[in-house]
PDB file of C-alpha atoms in Angstrom:
ATOM      1  CA  MET A   1      -5.653   0.375  39.508  1.00 54.00           C
ATOM      2  CA  GLN A   2      -7.766   0.235  42.651  1.00 55.00           C
ATOM      3  CA  LYS A   3      -5.139   2.317  44.455  1.00 57.00           C
ATOM      4  CA  ILE A   4      -5.301   5.053  41.852  1.00 54.00           C
ATOM      5  CA  LYS A   5      -9.119   5.191  42.105  1.00 50.00           C
ATOM      6  CA  ASN A   6      -8.936   5.494  45.893  1.00 55.00           C
ATOM      7  CA  ASN A   7      -6.383   8.309  45.663  1.00 54.00           C
ATOM      8  CA  PHE A   8      -8.558  10.048  43.091  1.00 48.00           C
ATOM      9  CA  PHE A   9     -11.630   9.880  45.343  1.00 52.00           C
ATOM     10  CA  ILE A  10      -9.638  11.182  48.314  1.00 57.00           C
ATOM     11  CA  LEU A  11      -8.407  14.072  46.176  1.00 49.00           C
ATOM     12  CA  VAL A  12     -11.939  14.872  44.992  1.00 50.00           C
ATOM     13  CA  GLN A  13     -13.229  14.820  48.557  1.00 60.00           C
ATOM     14  CA  HIS A  14     -10.504  17.241  49.686  1.00 57.00           C
ATOM     15  CA  LEU A  15     -10.756  19.507  46.646  1.00 52.00           C
ATOM     16  CA  PRO A  16     -12.869  22.205  48.381  1.00 61.00           C
ATOM     17  CA  ILE A  17     -10.307  22.375  51.188  1.00 60.00           C
ATOM     18  CA  ILE A  18      -7.489  22.758  48.664  1.00 59.00           C
ATOM     19  CA  TYR A  19      -9.393  25.549  46.898  1.00 58.00           C
ATOM     20  CA  ILE A  20      -9.932  27.333  50.199  1.00 57.00           C
ATOM     21  CA  LYS A  21      -6.228  27.083  51.064  1.00 60.00           C
ATOM     22  CA  ILE A  22      -5.242  28.410  47.642  1.00 63.00           C
ATOM     23  CA  TYR A  23      -7.738  31.263  48.046  1.00 61.00           C
ATOM     24  CA  PHE A  24      -6.247  32.282  51.401  1.00 58.00           C
ATOM     25  CA  ILE A  25      -2.714  32.076  50.050  1.00 64.00           C
ATOM     26  CA  ILE A  26      -3.648  34.365  47.152  1.00 65.00           C
ATOM     27  CA  GLN A  27      -5.353  36.802  49.551  1.00 65.00           C
ATOM     28  CA  PHE A  28      -2.277  36.845  51.787  1.00 63.00           C
ATOM     29  CA  PHE A  29       0.056  37.725  48.902  1.00 63.00           C
ATOM     30  CA  ASN A  30      -2.315  40.373  47.551  1.00 65.00           C
ATOM     31  CA  ARG A  31      -2.528  41.979  50.987  1.00 65.00           C
ATOM     32  CA  ASN A  32       1.279  42.042  51.315  1.00 58.00           C
ATOM     33  CA  ILE A  33       1.656  43.583  47.869  1.00 57.00           C
ATOM     34  CA  LEU A  34      -0.896  46.275  48.722  1.00 51.00           C
ATOM     35  CA  ASP A  35       0.828  46.949  52.055  1.00 52.00           C
ATOM     36  CA  ARG A  36       4.156  47.439  50.283  1.00 52.00           C
ATOM     37  CA  GLU A  37       2.567  49.863  47.824  1.00 52.00           C
ATOM     38  CA  ASN A  38       0.991  51.816  50.682  1.00 50.00           C
ATOM     39  CA  MET A  39       4.318  51.942  52.522  1.00 50.00           C
ATOM     40  CA  LYS A  40       5.979  53.416  49.456  1.00 49.00           C
ATOM     41  CA  ALA A  41       3.272  56.062  49.240  1.00 46.00           C
ATOM     42  CA  GLU A  42       3.837  57.038  52.892  1.00 55.00           C
ATOM     43  CA  LYS A  43       7.561  57.697  52.338  1.00 62.00           C
ATOM     44  CA  ASP A  44       6.994  60.631  50.025  1.00 75.00           C
ATOM     45  CA  VAL A  45      10.003  62.881  50.615  1.00 75.00           C
ATOM     46  CA  GLN A  46       9.518  66.534  49.781  1.00 78.00           C
ATOM     47  CA  PRO A  47      11.920  69.486  49.842  1.00 77.00           C
ATOM     48  CA  ILE A  48      11.730  72.133  52.529  1.00 79.00           C
ATOM     49  CA  ARG A  49       9.746  74.790  50.750  1.00 78.00           C
ATOM     50  CA  ASN A  50      10.251  77.968  52.751  1.00 84.00           C
ATOM     51  CA  GLN A  51      12.620  79.701  55.141  1.00 87.00           C
ATOM     52  CA  GLN A  52      10.279  79.233  58.119  1.00 89.00           C
ATOM     53  CA  GLN A  53      10.375  75.429  57.752  1.00 86.00           C
ATOM     54  CA  LEU A  54      14.168  75.562  57.430  1.00 86.00           C
ATOM     55  CA  ASP A  55      14.476  77.650  60.598  1.00 90.00           C
ATOM     56  CA  ASP A  56      12.102  75.310  62.436  1.00 90.00           C
ATOM     57  CA  MET A  57      14.193  72.284  61.428  1.00 89.00           C
ATOM     58  CA  LYS A  58      17.404  73.985  62.564  1.00 90.00           C
ATOM     59  CA  TRP A  59      15.808  74.908  65.888  1.00 92.00           C
ATOM     60  CA  ALA A  60      14.520  71.354  66.438  1.00 91.00           C
ATOM     61  CA  LEU A  61      17.905  69.834  65.567  1.00 91.00           C
ATOM     62  CA  LYS A  62      19.717  72.188  67.955  1.00 91.00           C
ATOM     63  CA  ARG A  63      17.249  71.597  70.753  1.00 91.00           C
ATOM     64  CA  HIS A  64      16.373  67.895  70.515  1.00 90.00           C
ATOM     65  CA  CYS A  65      19.268  66.206  68.714  1.00 88.00           C
ATOM     66  CA  PRO A  66      23.043  66.038  69.115  1.00 90.00           C
ATOM     67  CA  GLU A  67      25.158  68.748  67.517  1.00 93.00           C
ATOM     68  CA  ARG A  68      26.353  66.122  65.039  1.00 92.00           C
ATOM     69  CA  ASP A  69      22.897  65.949  63.459  1.00 92.00           C
ATOM     70  CA  TYR A  70      22.543  69.723  63.260  1.00 93.00           C
ATOM     71  CA  ILE A  71      25.894  69.992  61.446  1.00 93.00           C
ATOM     72  CA  LEU A  72      24.900  67.158  59.109  1.00 92.00           C
ATOM     73  CA  PHE A  73      21.702  69.024  58.229  1.00 91.00           C
ATOM     74  CA  LEU A  74      23.540  72.315  57.824  1.00 91.00           C
ATOM     75  CA  LEU A  75      26.219  70.836  55.549  1.00 91.00           C
ATOM     76  CA  GLY A  76      23.611  68.958  53.549  1.00 88.00           C
ATOM     77  CA  CYS A  77      21.596  72.098  52.877  1.00 86.00           C
ATOM     78  CA  GLU A  78      24.679  74.173  52.056  1.00 86.00           C
ATOM     79  CA  THR A  79      26.451  71.684  49.807  1.00 87.00           C
ATOM     80  CA  GLY A  80      23.721  69.632  48.153  1.00 85.00           C
ATOM     81  CA  LEU A  81      25.675  66.422  48.722  1.00 87.00           C
ATOM     82  CA  ARG A  82      23.986  63.105  49.322  1.00 88.00           C
ATOM     83  CA  VAL A  83      23.895  61.922  52.913  1.00 89.00           C
ATOM     84  CA  GLY A  84      26.199  58.992  52.140  1.00 90.00           C
ATOM     85  CA  ASP A  85      28.821  61.400  50.802  1.00 90.00           C
ATOM     86  CA  LEU A  86      28.512  63.643  53.866  1.00 91.00           C
ATOM     87  CA  LEU A  87      28.879  60.700  56.230  1.00 91.00           C
ATOM     88  CA  ARG A  88      32.196  59.738  54.620  1.00 91.00           C
ATOM     89  CA  LEU A  89      33.771  63.147  55.257  1.00 92.00           C
ATOM     90  CA  PRO A  90      36.872  62.946  57.462  1.00 92.00           C
ATOM     91  CA  THR A  91      37.372  65.411  60.299  1.00 92.00           C
ATOM     92  CA  HIS A  92      40.880  66.392  59.172  1.00 92.00           C
ATOM     93  CA  GLN A  93      39.507  67.668  55.858  1.00 91.00           C
ATOM     94  CA  ILE A  94      37.443  70.329  57.653  1.00 92.00           C
ATOM     95  CA  LEU A  95      40.253  71.186  60.060  1.00 92.00           C
ATOM     96  CA  ALA A  96      42.672  71.649  57.142  1.00 91.00           C
ATOM     97  CA  LEU A  97      40.476  74.421  55.688  1.00 91.00           C
ATOM     98  CA  LYS A  98      41.096  76.766  58.653  1.00 88.00           C
ATOM     99  CA  GLY A  99      44.262  78.350  57.295  1.00 84.00           C
ATOM    100  CA  LYS A 100      43.030  78.622  53.713  1.00 87.00           C
ATOM    101  CA  GLN A 101      41.458  81.762  52.330  1.00 84.00           C
ATOM    102  CA  ASN A 102      38.955  79.941  50.130  1.00 86.00           C
ATOM    103  CA  LYS A 103      36.875  77.475  52.102  1.00 88.00           C
ATOM    104  CA  ILE A 104      36.551  74.909  49.320  1.00 88.00           C
ATOM    105  CA  LEU A 105      35.786  71.336  50.281  1.00 88.00           C
ATOM    106  CA  ARG A 106      36.865  68.686  47.776  1.00 89.00           C
ATOM    107  CA  VAL A 107      34.582  65.639  47.802  1.00 89.00           C
ATOM    108  CA  LYS A 108      34.415  62.537  45.639  1.00 88.00           C
ATOM    109  CA  GLU A 109      30.772  61.652  45.107  1.00 86.00           C
ATOM    110  CA  GLY A 110      29.841  58.080  45.853  1.00 84.00           C
ATOM    111  CA  LYS A 111      27.246  57.647  43.119  1.00 84.00           C
ATOM    112  CA  THR A 112      28.949  59.316  40.165  1.00 88.00           C
ATOM    113  CA  GLN A 113      32.596  58.994  41.330  1.00 89.00           C
ATOM    114  CA  LYS A 114      33.148  62.606  40.266  1.00 89.00           C
ATOM    115  CA  ILE A 115      35.247  64.999  42.320  1.00 91.00           C
ATOM    116  CA  ARG A 116      33.384  68.169  43.312  1.00 89.00           C
ATOM    117  CA  ASP A 117      34.772  71.359  44.798  1.00 90.00           C
ATOM    118  CA  ILE A 118      32.226  72.914  47.154  1.00 88.00           C
ATOM    119  CA  TYR A 119      32.414  76.375  48.682  1.00 90.00           C
ATOM    120  CA  ILE A 120      31.382  76.163  52.355  1.00 88.00           C
ATOM    121  CA  ALA A 121      32.317  79.605  53.729  1.00 87.00           C
ATOM    122  CA  ASN A 122      28.659  80.290  54.677  1.00 88.00           C
ATOM    123  CA  CYS A 123      28.630  77.572  57.324  1.00 88.00           C
ATOM    124  CA  PHE A 124      32.359  77.073  57.913  1.00 91.00           C
ATOM    125  CA  GLN A 125      32.569  78.626  61.391  1.00 92.00           C
ATOM    126  CA  GLU A 126      29.914  76.312  62.839  1.00 93.00           C
ATOM    127  CA  VAL A 127      31.295  73.237  61.102  1.00 93.00           C
ATOM    128  CA  TYR A 128      34.862  74.042  62.152  1.00 93.00           C
ATOM    129  CA  ALA A 129      33.872  74.590  65.796  1.00 94.00           C
ATOM    130  CA  TYR A 130      32.109  71.210  65.745  1.00 93.00           C
ATOM    131  CA  ALA A 131      35.053  69.465  64.024  1.00 93.00           C
ATOM    132  CA  GLN A 132      37.482  70.706  66.686  1.00 93.00           C
ATOM    133  CA  ASN A 133      35.503  68.850  69.363  1.00 92.00           C
ATOM    134  CA  VAL A 134      35.169  65.582  67.428  1.00 91.00           C
ATOM    135  CA  GLN A 135      37.544  62.911  68.731  1.00 89.00           C
ATOM    136  CA  SER A 136      36.999  60.552  65.803  1.00 89.00           C
ATOM    137  CA  ALA A 137      38.477  60.410  62.318  1.00 91.00           C
ATOM    138  CA  CYS A 138      34.915  60.568  60.934  1.00 91.00           C
ATOM    139  CA  LEU A 139      33.154  63.917  61.006  1.00 91.00           C
ATOM    140  CA  PHE A 140      29.868  62.291  62.034  1.00 92.00           C
ATOM    141  CA  PRO A 141      30.908  59.497  64.418  1.00 91.00           C
ATOM    142  CA  SER A 142      28.662  56.841  65.828  1.00 90.00           C
ATOM    143  CA  ARG A 143      28.512  56.269  69.560  1.00 87.00           C
ATOM    144  CA  LYS A 144      29.283  52.621  68.846  1.00 85.00           C
ATOM    145  CA  GLY A 145      32.813  52.295  67.579  1.00 78.00           C
ATOM    146  CA  ASP A 146      34.920  54.655  65.507  1.00 80.00           C
ATOM    147  CA  SER A 147      32.875  54.528  62.301  1.00 89.00           C
ATOM    148  CA  SER A 148      30.383  57.122  61.118  1.00 90.00           C
ATOM    149  CA  ILE A 149      26.648  56.887  61.609  1.00 92.00           C
ATOM    150  CA  THR A 150      24.607  55.043  58.999  1.00 92.00           C
ATOM    151  CA  PRO A 151      22.232  56.730  56.550  1.00 90.00           C
ATOM    152  CA  THR A 152      19.409  54.990  58.425  1.00 91.00           C
ATOM    153  CA  GLN A 153      20.405  56.702  61.668  1.00 91.00           C
ATOM    154  CA  ALA A 154      20.648  60.041  59.863  1.00 90.00           C
ATOM    155  CA  TYR A 155      17.128  59.453  58.507  1.00 90.00           C
ATOM    156  CA  ARG A 156      15.811  58.694  62.007  1.00 90.00           C
ATOM    157  CA  GLN A 157      17.343  61.840  63.466  1.00 90.00           C
ATOM    158  CA  LEU A 158      16.031  64.045  60.658  1.00 89.00           C
ATOM    159  CA  ASN A 159      12.541  62.610  61.093  1.00 89.00           C
ATOM    160  CA  LYS A 160      12.723  63.120  64.847  1.00 90.00           C
ATOM    161  CA  ALA A 161      13.590  66.789  64.337  1.00 89.00           C
ATOM    162  CA  ALA A 162      10.919  67.148  61.649  1.00 88.00           C
ATOM    163  CA  GLU A 163       8.329  65.804  64.063  1.00 89.00           C
ATOM    164  CA  TYR A 164       9.295  68.423  66.650  1.00 88.00           C
ATOM    165  CA  ALA A 165       9.355  71.147  63.998  1.00 87.00           C
ATOM    166  CA  GLY A 166       6.043  70.127  62.438  1.00 87.00           C
ATOM    167  CA  VAL A 167       7.565  69.576  59.006  1.00 84.00           C
ATOM    168  CA  GLU A 168       6.191  66.645  57.018  1.00 85.00           C
ATOM    169  CA  HIS A 169       7.733  64.354  54.392  1.00 84.00           C
ATOM    170  CA  VAL A 170      11.355  64.706  55.493  1.00 84.00           C
ATOM    171  CA  GLY A 171      14.038  62.234  54.490  1.00 82.00           C
ATOM    172  CA  ASN A 172      17.682  62.068  53.564  1.00 81.00           C
ATOM    173  CA  HIS A 173      17.022  63.579  50.144  1.00 78.00           C
ATOM    174  CA  THR A 174      15.303  66.584  51.711  1.00 74.00           C
ATOM    175  CA  LEU A 175      18.764  68.080  52.179  1.00 70.00           C
ATOM    176  CA  LEU A 176      19.590  67.514  48.536  1.00 66.00           C
ATOM    177  CA  THR A 177      16.294  68.880  47.235  1.00 62.00           C
ATOM    178  CA  PHE A 178      16.457  71.956  49.459  1.00 59.00           C
ATOM    179  CA  PHE A 179      19.815  72.832  47.925  1.00 52.00           C
ATOM    180  CA  CYS A 180      18.461  72.482  44.388  1.00 40.00           C
TER     181      CYS A 180
END
């Protein structure tokens, strides 16, 4: 019984310290939650709203980024496909369209699993010229290995070009929303 009383008195003596620790723990979690909410607000992706912004993005991609990123942007704006679907495109599929009269690209969407036929005659010459020079099976190869670039890398490159072009709120879905 004496042991329990001693433990109780020790607990009572340390109670303010425990309250202070709990207070700081609560403050830490609240701060992290607020930081996450602020980060989400900063990543507000908007469509490209006018032709001048589109031309600025194309210029910045041609000037400051590899041709791969320019073609990715061009195909994204022309087709309205998600970036993940564009990154899975094989090079031979573009090269096979050269002899065909209708430049229709057949793509299976990753999210909906639907097959879409997309007319790409407007940008075919640029895409075909790029595809002829690609040594990889992927249309948008990474410098590391034979796989394609990741959506994260595509996002970085688009933001880099947007910074040079002075366009704000650019992300992977900017391509999709510009098409719509």
